[in-house]
């Protein structure tokens, strides 16, 4: 096994700078989950606004990842990476100083812009510092280290939430981002494609605008419904712009994104796999966190400790998976990971319905084995399938797949959850067992639609009413979460079977990278 001492100074510097940056960037997307209830109470945000605290950082990453990757290939990967880290640091400082929820959402958007610029270029710089036959190894270690801190940072966030304030967690990113910038400027050389390459501005505008409108429509669908004009207009416009992007790119000699590799399974299968796993991971993370805190009454720290089980597998397995990918087992690892995701979502649904946190631990442990099987192997396959001169774009495809999956997964889970929760509420109120007064029914509706007022409202109710309303709200929450997990799990399993059929029709996997 290679150690840092055996690497060249350039390789060592690339690993330290880019992996440190990745830890900061990705942890900023996920660690905020444990602080959501506190942020909701501090700013009295409704569920829809709270949802945008997460989405505001994901949206720029979904829309701009490919653009930033190509920009790095043209003007310089180190330059774009450094600019991204600076923007991320500024956004983090603004988050720490946010006076209200609206400002926080905007500051998270600035953070997301920095992440969109830095993440693809960090991966491109890292893989560009190593020979192709070692890409699985280095990506495996990157995934393991990110996942290790992905466990530690949320625990630190949980401690700050429980003992102090969530603001300090954002403030800590500012000096750490500055440190990454100094390391990068001092120790990494600039890399870009040969002179003559140009930026496809028309393609960049089309894909960025199209993805923004598409993701926005998916986000709004959970509140407005897909048949609402406010959802249909951006959805149709986004799809139209993305279709126009495909037409324009196929006619360009030097396109923003060469679409030819996406036609075959060598690129499309790993991109779809990354999207599916990230879709499940974020959707589960947000709603299971709320379940643990609202239904089981666990504190932020206890919730963080329990969710830590889902990351243990990634920390331990990722380096080993990276080596197996270099030896040609990438496709098998990806398929196994997808099947685990689908099965564990159904398992989690059963655990949630039992109302006992300890039954969730084994399901979360097994669920945590899926991401390390998919992330290093799928990312390595994408990097291997795209020419070295477009390494920034290749890295962007892997990032884009994960983040579009995360955003759409969160939207899908939110839409499924909201629909099922209110359906459960209606069935309960219409049942013969219902003896709610008008005041209790109004309180239940407020708890379901305004989670930020949940505890405050319940505390104002008399003892018997408090128990009845809380029980009804918890039952609706559990039924909705169970339905959402079963639906998402079934969807992942169905997609897994379709991918297997695609691979079988395409023939056996190729040797070397485990490509399809």
Short mmCIF file of C-alpha atoms in Angstrom, two decimals:
data_model
loop_
_atom_site.label_atom_id
_atom_site.label_comp_id
_atom_site.label_asym_id
_atom_site.label_seq_id
_atom_site.Cartn_x
_atom_site.Cartn_y
_atom_site.Cartn_z
CA UNK A 1 0.00 0.00 0.00
CA UNK A 2 1.36 3.39 -0.91
CA UNK A 3 1.89 6.00 1.77
CA UNK A 4 2.34 9.74 1.53
CA UNK A 5 6.11 9.26 1.95
CA UNK A 6 6.29 7.28 -1.30
CA UNK A 7 4.54 9.96 -3.33
CA UNK A 8 6.20 12.75 -5.24
CA UNK A 9 5.99 16.25 -3.70
CA UNK A 10 3.49 17.25 -6.40
CA UNK A 11 1.28 14.23 -5.69
CA UNK A 12 1.47 14.81 -1.94
CA UNK A 13 0.56 18.47 -2.30
CA UNK A 14 -2.31 17.63 -4.65
CA UNK A 15 -3.73 15.08 -2.20
CA UNK A 16 -3.47 17.36 0.83
CA UNK A 17 -4.91 20.47 -0.84
CA UNK A 18 -7.71 18.90 -2.89
CA UNK A 19 -8.85 16.37 -0.29
CA UNK A 20 -8.88 19.03 2.43
CA UNK A 21 -10.95 21.22 0.13
CA UNK A 22 -13.31 18.33 -0.67
CA UNK A 23 -13.82 17.67 3.04
CA UNK A 24 -14.79 21.31 3.61
CA UNK A 25 -16.99 21.57 0.54
CA UNK A 26 -18.93 18.33 0.93
CA UNK A 27 -19.27 18.60 4.71
CA UNK A 28 -20.88 22.02 4.24
CA UNK A 29 -23.60 20.35 2.18
CA UNK A 30 -24.39 17.55 4.62
CA UNK A 31 -23.45 18.62 8.16
CA UNK A 32 -26.12 21.32 8.21
CA UNK A 33 -28.78 18.58 8.36
CA UNK A 34 -28.33 18.08 12.13
CA UNK A 35 -28.75 21.84 12.66
CA UNK A 36 -31.95 22.20 10.66
CA UNK A 37 -34.33 21.99 13.66
CA UNK A 38 -32.35 24.69 15.52
CA UNK A 39 -32.16 26.93 12.44
CA UNK A 40 -35.89 26.44 11.95
CA UNK A 41 -36.61 27.53 15.53
CA UNK A 42 -34.18 30.47 15.47
CA UNK A 43 -35.57 31.96 12.26
CA UNK A 44 -39.14 30.59 12.55
CA UNK A 45 -38.89 29.20 9.02
CA UNK A 46 -41.63 27.05 7.56
CA UNK A 47 -40.82 23.66 6.02
CA UNK A 48 -40.60 25.02 2.48
CA UNK A 49 -38.13 27.76 3.43
CA UNK A 50 -36.08 25.33 5.53
CA UNK A 51 -35.87 23.03 2.54
CA UNK A 52 -34.17 25.83 0.59
CA UNK A 53 -31.39 26.09 3.18
CA UNK A 54 -30.16 22.81 1.70
CA UNK A 55 -31.25 23.31 -1.90
CA UNK A 56 -29.71 26.79 -2.21
CA UNK A 57 -26.23 25.24 -1.93
CA UNK A 58 -27.04 22.31 -4.20
CA UNK A 59 -28.64 24.29 -7.04
CA UNK A 60 -25.46 26.10 -8.24
CA UNK A 61 -23.55 22.83 -8.09
CA UNK A 62 -26.18 21.11 -10.23
CA UNK A 63 -26.32 23.95 -12.75
CA UNK A 64 -22.66 24.93 -13.03
CA UNK A 65 -20.52 21.83 -12.46
CA UNK A 66 -19.98 21.06 -16.15
CA UNK A 67 -19.44 24.75 -16.92
CA UNK A 68 -16.80 25.13 -14.21
CA UNK A 69 -15.05 21.94 -15.33
CA UNK A 70 -14.75 23.20 -18.89
CA UNK A 71 -13.73 26.64 -17.66
CA UNK A 72 -10.90 25.03 -15.70
CA UNK A 73 -9.77 23.07 -18.76
CA UNK A 74 -9.61 26.31 -20.76
CA UNK A 75 -8.32 29.04 -18.40
CA UNK A 76 -6.56 26.91 -15.78
CA UNK A 77 -7.73 24.31 -13.27
CA UNK A 78 -5.78 25.74 -10.35
CA UNK A 79 -7.09 29.26 -11.02
CA UNK A 80 -10.76 28.22 -11.05
CA UNK A 81 -10.20 25.98 -8.01
CA UNK A 82 -8.70 28.87 -6.01
CA UNK A 83 -11.50 31.26 -7.04
CA UNK A 84 -14.03 28.67 -5.94
CA UNK A 85 -12.42 28.29 -2.52
CA UNK A 86 -12.40 32.07 -2.03
CA UNK A 87 -16.09 32.34 -2.95
CA UNK A 88 -16.86 29.43 -0.64
CA UNK A 89 -15.05 31.13 2.25
CA UNK A 90 -16.96 34.36 1.68
CA UNK A 91 -20.26 32.49 1.54
CA UNK A 92 -19.46 30.65 4.77
CA UNK A 93 -18.79 33.92 6.56
CA UNK A 94 -22.09 35.32 5.31
CA UNK A 95 -23.90 32.21 6.59
CA UNK A 96 -22.38 32.69 10.02
CA UNK A 97 -23.62 36.29 10.15
CA UNK A 98 -27.09 35.64 8.69
CA UNK A 99 -29.70 37.82 10.45
CA UNK A 100 -32.69 35.89 9.10
CA UNK A 101 -33.70 32.89 7.07
CA UNK A 102 -33.89 34.73 3.74
CA UNK A 103 -30.31 35.99 4.13
CA UNK A 104 -29.15 32.50 5.13
CA UNK A 105 -30.64 30.98 1.97
CA UNK A 106 -28.86 33.61 -0.15
CA UNK A 107 -25.56 33.02 1.65
CA UNK A 108 -25.93 29.29 1.10
CA UNK A 109 -26.29 30.09 -2.60
CA UNK A 110 -22.91 31.88 -2.50
CA UNK A 111 -21.45 28.84 -0.75
CA UNK A 112 -22.92 26.64 -3.48
CA UNK A 113 -21.35 28.79 -6.20
CA UNK A 114 -17.94 28.31 -4.59
CA UNK A 115 -18.54 24.57 -4.31
CA UNK A 116 -19.58 24.41 -7.98
CA UNK A 117 -16.32 26.06 -9.02
CA UNK A 118 -13.99 24.14 -6.72
CA UNK A 119 -15.24 20.54 -6.48
CA UNK A 120 -14.87 19.45 -10.15
CA UNK A 121 -11.48 21.10 -10.46
CA UNK A 122 -10.26 19.56 -7.21
CA UNK A 123 -11.01 16.10 -8.57
CA UNK A 124 -9.43 16.97 -11.93
CA UNK A 125 -6.25 18.27 -10.25
CA UNK A 126 -6.05 15.19 -8.03
CA UNK A 127 -6.43 12.60 -10.79
CA UNK A 128 -4.20 14.62 -13.11
CA UNK A 129 -1.36 14.23 -10.60
CA UNK A 130 -1.47 10.41 -10.81
CA UNK A 131 -1.17 7.91 -13.68
CA UNK A 132 -4.45 6.49 -14.96
CA UNK A 133 -3.89 3.04 -13.49
CA UNK A 134 -3.78 4.60 -9.98
CA UNK A 135 -6.95 6.68 -10.29
CA UNK A 136 -9.09 4.12 -8.46
CA UNK A 137 -6.60 4.04 -5.60
CA UNK A 138 -6.43 7.80 -5.10
CA UNK A 139 -10.19 8.33 -5.57
CA UNK A 140 -10.80 5.54 -3.05
CA UNK A 141 -8.64 7.27 -0.46
CA UNK A 142 -10.28 10.60 -1.24
CA UNK A 143 -13.71 9.06 -0.67
CA UNK A 144 -12.59 7.41 2.58
CA UNK A 145 -11.13 10.61 4.03
CA UNK A 146 -14.13 12.70 2.97
CA UNK A 147 -16.42 10.13 4.56
CA UNK A 148 -14.42 10.04 7.78
CA UNK A 149 -14.76 13.77 8.19
CA UNK A 150 -18.29 13.47 6.91
CA UNK A 151 -18.93 11.65 10.18
CA UNK A 152 -16.79 13.91 12.37
CA UNK A 153 -18.00 17.28 11.07
CA UNK A 154 -21.73 16.60 11.64
CA UNK A 155 -20.87 15.45 15.18
CA UNK A 156 -19.01 18.70 15.71
CA UNK A 157 -21.97 20.59 14.28
CA UNK A 158 -24.28 18.67 16.62
CA UNK A 159 -22.12 19.59 19.62
CA UNK A 160 -22.17 23.25 18.63
CA UNK A 161 -25.94 23.15 18.16
CA UNK A 162 -26.48 21.47 21.52
CA UNK A 163 -23.94 23.51 23.50
CA UNK A 164 -23.76 26.77 21.61
CA UNK A 165 -24.72 27.91 18.12
CA UNK A 166 -24.73 26.53 14.59
CA UNK A 167 -23.15 29.81 13.43
CA UNK A 168 -19.70 28.78 14.65
CA UNK A 169 -19.70 25.80 12.30
CA UNK A 170 -20.03 28.12 9.30
CA UNK A 171 -17.46 30.53 10.70
CA UNK A 172 -14.90 27.70 10.99
CA UNK A 173 -14.93 27.22 7.21
CA UNK A 174 -13.50 30.71 6.61
CA UNK A 175 -9.92 30.21 7.92
CA UNK A 176 -9.83 26.62 6.65
CA UNK A 177 -10.73 27.80 3.14
CA UNK A 178 -7.96 30.39 3.33
CA UNK A 179 -5.50 27.65 4.31
CA UNK A 180 -6.45 25.58 1.24
CA UNK A 181 -5.95 28.62 -1.00
CA UNK A 182 -2.44 29.22 0.42
CA UNK A 183 -1.48 25.54 0.01
CA UNK A 184 -2.76 25.45 -3.56
CA UNK A 185 -1.05 28.65 -4.70
CA UNK A 186 2.27 27.71 -3.11
CA UNK A 187 2.54 24.03 -4.00
CA UNK A 188 0.42 23.19 -7.08
CA UNK A 189 1.29 23.99 -10.69
CA UNK A 190 -1.26 25.36 -13.12
CA UNK A 191 -2.73 22.93 -15.69
CA UNK A 192 -4.98 23.51 -18.69
CA UNK A 193 -5.55 22.21 -22.21
CA UNK A 194 -3.28 23.33 -25.09
CA UNK A 195 -3.59 26.84 -26.48
CA UNK A 196 -6.49 27.19 -28.90
CA UNK A 197 -9.23 25.69 -26.76
CA UNK A 198 -12.20 27.97 -26.22
CA UNK A 199 -15.16 28.26 -23.93
CA UNK A 200 -18.54 27.37 -25.43
CA UNK A 201 -20.50 30.30 -24.03
CA UNK A 202 -23.80 29.39 -25.73
CA UNK A 203 -23.63 25.84 -24.41
CA UNK A 204 -22.74 27.08 -20.93
CA UNK A 205 -25.73 29.43 -20.81
CA UNK A 206 -28.13 26.79 -22.12
CA UNK A 207 -27.12 24.00 -19.74
CA UNK A 208 -26.85 26.27 -16.69
CA UNK A 209 -30.23 27.92 -17.30
CA UNK A 210 -31.93 24.67 -18.29
CA UNK A 211 -30.72 22.76 -15.24
CA UNK A 212 -31.59 25.66 -12.93
CA UNK A 213 -35.18 25.83 -14.20
CA UNK A 214 -35.57 22.04 -14.18
CA UNK A 215 -34.28 21.61 -10.62
CA UNK A 216 -36.29 24.63 -9.42
CA UNK A 217 -39.48 23.11 -10.84
CA UNK A 218 -38.78 19.80 -9.13
CA UNK A 219 -38.22 21.59 -5.84
CA UNK A 220 -41.42 23.59 -6.09
CA UNK A 221 -43.49 20.57 -7.10
CA UNK A 222 -43.67 19.37 -3.49
CA UNK A 223 -45.47 22.59 -2.47
CA UNK A 224 -47.38 23.53 -5.61
CA UNK A 225 -47.83 20.17 -7.36
CA UNK A 226 -46.69 19.29 -10.87
CA UNK A 227 -49.92 20.56 -12.40
CA UNK A 228 -49.45 24.09 -11.05
CA UNK A 229 -48.49 26.81 -13.54
CA UNK A 230 -45.54 27.83 -11.32
CA UNK A 231 -44.16 24.31 -11.67
CA UNK A 232 -45.05 23.57 -15.28
CA UNK A 233 -43.57 26.74 -16.76
CA UNK A 234 -40.01 26.33 -15.42
CA UNK A 235 -40.19 22.55 -15.93
CA UNK A 236 -41.13 22.79 -19.61
CA UNK A 237 -38.73 25.70 -20.18
CA UNK A 238 -35.87 23.82 -18.50
CA UNK A 239 -36.46 20.65 -20.53
CA UNK A 240 -36.71 22.72 -23.72
CA UNK A 241 -33.40 24.50 -23.02
CA UNK A 242 -31.66 21.21 -22.23
CA UNK A 243 -32.97 19.72 -25.48
CA UNK A 244 -31.68 22.81 -27.33
CA UNK A 245 -28.33 22.35 -25.56
CA UNK A 246 -28.08 18.81 -26.97
CA UNK A 247 -28.84 20.05 -30.49
CA UNK A 248 -26.29 22.88 -30.25
CA UNK A 249 -23.55 20.70 -28.77
CA UNK A 250 -23.90 18.00 -31.42
CA UNK A 251 -23.22 20.62 -34.11
CA UNK A 252 -20.19 22.26 -32.50
CA UNK A 253 -16.62 21.33 -33.34
CA UNK A 254 -15.43 22.25 -29.84
CA UNK A 255 -18.47 21.73 -27.58
CA UNK A 256 -18.77 22.43 -23.88
CA UNK A 257 -19.62 18.77 -23.35
CA UNK A 258 -18.89 16.01 -25.85
CA UNK A 259 -22.14 14.04 -25.76
CA UNK A 260 -20.89 11.04 -27.73
CA UNK A 261 -19.52 9.12 -24.70
CA UNK A 262 -22.88 9.55 -22.94
CA UNK A 263 -24.61 7.46 -25.59
CA UNK A 264 -22.92 4.29 -24.39
CA UNK A 265 -22.99 2.61 -20.96
CA UNK A 266 -19.31 3.39 -20.26
CA UNK A 267 -20.28 6.89 -19.05
CA UNK A 268 -24.07 6.84 -18.72
CA UNK A 269 -24.24 3.88 -16.31
CA UNK A 270 -21.76 5.26 -13.73
CA UNK A 271 -23.35 8.74 -13.93
CA UNK A 272 -26.84 7.29 -13.35
CA UNK A 273 -25.49 5.10 -10.53
CA UNK A 274 -23.94 8.07 -8.77
CA UNK A 275 -27.22 9.96 -9.09
CA UNK A 276 -29.27 7.09 -7.64
CA UNK A 277 -27.02 6.56 -4.62
CA UNK A 278 -26.78 10.26 -3.84
CA UNK A 279 -30.54 10.58 -4.32
CA UNK A 280 -31.13 7.92 -1.66
CA UNK A 281 -28.39 9.15 0.69
CA UNK A 282 -29.55 12.75 1.00
CA UNK A 283 -33.25 11.91 0.98
CA UNK A 284 -32.74 9.41 3.80
CA UNK A 285 -30.41 11.73 5.71
CA UNK A 286 -32.85 14.63 5.91
CA UNK A 287 -36.04 12.73 6.70
CA UNK A 288 -34.54 10.13 9.04
CA UNK A 289 -32.90 12.99 10.96
CA UNK A 290 -36.29 14.65 11.43
CA UNK A 291 -37.80 11.29 12.40
CA UNK A 292 -35.17 10.72 15.09
CA UNK A 293 -35.59 14.21 16.55
CA UNK A 294 -39.35 14.75 16.17
CA UNK A 295 -40.77 11.26 16.67
CA UNK A 296 -38.15 9.56 18.86
CA UNK A 297 -37.19 12.79 20.72
CA UNK A 298 -33.46 12.33 20.28
CA UNK A 299 -31.21 15.36 20.66
CA UNK A 300 -28.95 16.65 17.90
CA UNK A 301 -25.88 14.89 19.34
CA UNK A 302 -27.64 11.54 19.77
CA UNK A 303 -29.00 11.83 16.24
CA UNK A 304 -25.51 12.52 14.88
CA UNK A 305 -24.10 9.50 16.71
CA UNK A 306 -26.82 7.23 15.36
CA UNK A 307 -26.44 8.48 11.78
CA UNK A 308 -22.70 7.90 12.09
CA UNK A 309 -23.43 4.21 11.50
CA UNK A 310 -24.31 4.99 7.88
CA UNK A 311 -20.80 6.34 7.19
CA UNK A 312 -18.65 3.66 8.81
CA UNK A 313 -18.70 1.44 5.71
CA UNK A 314 -17.58 4.26 3.43
CA UNK A 315 -14.58 5.09 5.59
CA UNK A 316 -13.42 1.47 5.82
CA UNK A 317 -14.20 0.16 2.33
CA UNK A 318 -13.39 3.03 -0.07
CA UNK A 319 -9.59 2.45 -0.38
CA UNK A 320 -10.14 -1.28 -0.90
CA UNK A 321 -12.85 -0.60 -3.50
CA UNK A 322 -10.50 1.79 -5.32
CA UNK A 323 -7.89 -0.95 -5.69
CA UNK A 324 -10.50 -3.44 -6.91
CA UNK A 325 -11.67 -0.89 -9.47
CA UNK A 326 -8.11 -0.54 -10.81
CA UNK A 327 -8.10 -4.34 -11.21
CA UNK A 328 -11.25 -4.38 -13.35
CA UNK A 329 -14.14 -5.02 -10.94
CA UNK A 330 -15.76 -1.59 -11.14
CA UNK A 331 -18.99 -2.64 -12.86
CA UNK A 332 -19.65 -5.47 -10.39
CA UNK A 333 -19.05 -3.13 -7.45
CA UNK A 334 -21.46 -0.51 -8.80
CA UNK A 335 -24.26 -3.03 -9.37
CA UNK A 336 -23.78 -4.52 -5.91
CA UNK A 337 -23.95 -1.07 -4.35
CA UNK A 338 -27.18 -0.19 -6.14
CA UNK A 339 -28.86 -3.41 -5.04
CA UNK A 340 -27.78 -2.71 -1.44
CA UNK A 341 -29.27 0.79 -1.58
CA UNK A 342 -32.64 -0.46 -2.78
CA UNK A 343 -32.79 -3.31 -0.26
CA UNK A 344 -31.76 -1.11 2.67
CA UNK A 345 -34.37 1.53 1.87
CA UNK A 346 -37.02 -1.16 2.29
CA UNK A 347 -35.31 -2.31 5.51
CA UNK A 348 -35.28 1.25 6.85
CA UNK A 349 -38.99 1.55 6.07
CA UNK A 350 -39.62 -1.45 8.31
CA UNK A 351 -37.42 0.00 11.06
CA UNK A 352 -39.19 3.36 10.96
CA UNK A 353 -42.60 1.75 11.29
CA UNK A 354 -41.44 -0.03 14.49
CA UNK A 355 -40.78 3.30 16.33
CA UNK A 356 -37.51 1.97 17.84
CA UNK A 357 -34.17 3.60 17.06
CA UNK A 358 -32.03 0.53 17.79
CA UNK A 359 -33.67 -1.39 14.94
CA UNK A 360 -32.42 1.31 12.57
CA UNK A 361 -28.76 0.75 13.46
CA UNK A 362 -28.17 -2.48 11.48
CA UNK A 363 -30.10 -1.06 8.52
CA UNK A 364 -27.96 2.10 8.58
CA UNK A 365 -24.78 0.02 8.89
CA UNK A 366 -25.60 -2.01 5.79
CA UNK A 367 -26.86 1.08 3.97
CA UNK A 368 -23.45 2.64 4.65
CA UNK A 369 -21.77 -0.10 2.60
CA UNK A 370 -23.42 1.04 -0.64
CA UNK A 371 -21.78 4.46 -1.24
CA UNK A 372 -18.17 3.15 -1.03
CA UNK A 373 -19.04 0.45 -3.56
CA UNK A 374 -20.37 3.01 -6.04
CA UNK A 375 -18.56 6.34 -5.56
CA UNK A 376 -14.89 5.40 -6.22
CA UNK A 377 -15.64 2.83 -8.93
CA UNK A 378 -18.18 4.94 -10.86
CA UNK A 379 -16.03 8.08 -10.66
CA UNK A 380 -12.94 6.20 -11.86
CA UNK A 381 -14.87 4.77 -14.82
CA UNK A 382 -16.07 8.23 -15.86
CA UNK A 383 -12.56 9.66 -15.67
CA UNK A 384 -11.21 6.76 -17.74
CA UNK A 385 -13.88 7.10 -20.46
CA UNK A 386 -13.19 10.79 -21.22
CA UNK A 387 -9.97 12.04 -22.89
CA UNK A 388 -7.30 13.45 -20.56
CA UNK A 389 -7.56 16.90 -22.18
CA UNK A 390 -11.14 17.09 -20.86
CA UNK A 391 -10.35 15.91 -17.34
CA UNK A 392 -12.16 18.91 -15.85
CA UNK A 393 -15.33 18.04 -17.75
CA UNK A 394 -15.01 14.38 -16.77
CA UNK A 395 -14.74 15.31 -13.12
CA UNK A 396 -17.73 17.60 -13.57
CA UNK A 397 -19.84 14.74 -14.92
CA UNK A 398 -19.27 12.71 -11.77
CA UNK A 399 -20.03 15.70 -9.56
CA UNK A 400 -23.04 16.66 -11.70
CA UNK A 401 -24.47 13.15 -11.52
CA UNK A 402 -24.23 13.07 -7.75
CA UNK A 403 -25.63 16.52 -7.13
CA UNK A 404 -28.49 16.35 -9.63
CA UNK A 405 -29.37 13.03 -8.00
CA UNK A 406 -29.19 14.62 -4.56
CA UNK A 407 -31.41 17.55 -5.51
CA UNK A 408 -33.96 15.48 -7.39
CA UNK A 409 -33.91 12.85 -4.64
CA UNK A 410 -34.65 15.45 -2.00
CA UNK A 411 -37.45 16.87 -4.15
CA UNK A 412 -38.91 13.41 -4.78
CA UNK A 413 -38.74 12.46 -1.11
CA UNK A 414 -40.33 15.75 -0.09
CA UNK A 415 -43.15 15.38 -2.63
CA UNK A 416 -43.83 11.76 -1.65
CA UNK A 417 -43.62 12.59 2.05
CA UNK A 418 -45.95 15.60 1.92
CA UNK A 419 -48.54 13.75 -0.15
CA UNK A 420 -48.56 10.69 2.14
CA UNK A 421 -48.56 12.75 5.34
CA UNK A 422 -51.66 14.71 4.41
CA UNK A 423 -53.36 11.60 3.08
CA UNK A 424 -52.80 9.97 6.48
CA UNK A 425 -54.15 13.09 8.17
CA UNK A 426 -57.33 13.05 6.05
CA UNK A 427 -57.95 9.34 6.65
CA UNK A 428 -57.53 9.81 10.39
CA UNK A 429 -59.90 12.77 10.62
CA UNK A 430 -62.51 10.91 8.56
CA UNK A 431 -62.29 7.72 10.63
CA UNK A 432 -64.84 6.79 13.27
CA UNK A 433 -62.10 6.74 15.93
CA UNK A 434 -61.47 10.45 15.54
CA UNK A 435 -62.73 12.51 18.47
CA UNK A 436 -60.74 15.66 17.76
CA UNK A 437 -62.23 19.02 18.58
CA UNK A 438 -61.99 21.83 16.04
CA UNK A 439 -59.15 23.35 18.08
CA UNK A 440 -57.21 20.07 18.04
CA UNK A 441 -57.78 19.60 14.32
CA UNK A 442 -56.48 23.12 13.68
CA UNK A 443 -53.47 22.41 15.88
CA UNK A 444 -52.74 19.19 13.98
CA UNK A 445 -52.87 20.97 10.64
CA UNK A 446 -50.50 23.65 11.91
CA UNK A 447 -48.03 21.05 13.23
CA UNK A 448 -48.04 19.24 9.87
CA UNK A 449 -47.64 22.37 7.75
CA UNK A 450 -45.44 24.48 10.06
CA UNK A 451 -42.83 22.25 11.64
CA UNK A 452 -41.01 25.27 13.05
CA UNK A 453 -44.00 25.86 15.36
CA UNK A 454 -44.37 22.18 16.33
CA UNK A 455 -42.93 22.18 19.85
CA UNK A 456 -44.13 25.69 20.70
CA UNK A 457 -47.70 24.85 19.68
CA UNK A 458 -47.77 21.44 21.37
CA UNK A 459 -46.50 22.93 24.63
CA UNK A 460 -49.45 25.34 24.68
CA UNK A 461 -52.04 22.56 24.46
CA UNK A 462 -53.58 21.00 27.61
CA UNK A 463 -52.27 17.56 28.58
CA UNK A 464 -54.87 15.36 26.87
CA UNK A 465 -54.98 17.48 23.71
CA UNK A 466 -51.18 17.61 23.64
CA UNK A 467 -50.94 13.82 23.65
CA UNK A 468 -53.67 13.31 21.03
CA UNK A 469 -52.31 15.91 18.60
CA UNK A 470 -48.74 14.76 19.01
CA UNK A 471 -49.68 11.12 18.52
CA UNK A 472 -51.65 11.93 15.36
CA UNK A 473 -48.80 14.05 13.98
CA UNK A 474 -46.21 11.36 14.74
CA UNK A 475 -48.37 8.66 13.14
CA UNK A 476 -48.76 10.77 10.01
CA UNK A 477 -45.00 11.43 9.92
CA UNK A 478 -44.16 7.73 10.28
CA UNK A 479 -46.68 6.63 7.64
CA UNK A 480 -45.37 9.26 5.22
CA UNK A 481 -41.71 8.32 5.79
CA UNK A 482 -42.46 4.62 5.42
CA UNK A 483 -44.30 5.23 2.14
CA UNK A 484 -41.47 7.44 0.84
CA UNK A 485 -38.75 4.92 1.69
CA UNK A 486 -40.65 2.02 0.11
CA UNK A 487 -41.31 4.01 -3.08
CA UNK A 488 -37.71 5.21 -3.40
CA UNK A 489 -36.33 1.76 -2.60
CA UNK A 490 -38.52 0.14 -5.25
CA UNK A 491 -37.42 2.77 -7.80
CA UNK A 492 -33.72 2.12 -7.09
CA UNK A 493 -34.18 -1.64 -7.40
CA UNK A 494 -36.04 -1.21 -10.69
CA UNK A 495 -33.27 1.02 -12.07
CA UNK A 496 -30.68 -1.53 -10.90
CA UNK A 497 -32.39 -4.27 -12.87
CA UNK A 498 -32.55 -2.06 -15.97
CA UNK A 499 -28.82 -1.32 -15.66
CA UNK A 500 -28.06 -5.04 -15.35
CA UNK A 501 -30.07 -5.70 -18.52
CA UNK A 502 -28.19 -2.89 -20.28
CA UNK A 503 -24.86 -4.44 -19.29
CA UNK A 504 -25.90 -7.93 -20.30
CA UNK A 505 -26.95 -6.69 -23.73
CA UNK A 506 -23.73 -4.74 -24.10
CA UNK A 507 -21.54 -7.73 -23.33
CA UNK A 508 -19.06 -8.45 -20.62
CA UNK A 509 -17.15 -5.70 -18.83
CA UNK A 510 -13.85 -4.63 -20.27
CA UNK A 511 -10.60 -5.37 -18.52
CA UNK A 512 -8.55 -2.67 -16.75
CA UNK A 513 -11.13 -0.26 -15.38
CA UNK A 514 -14.17 -2.44 -15.09
CA UNK A 515 -15.92 -0.30 -17.69
CA UNK A 516 -19.23 -1.37 -19.14
#
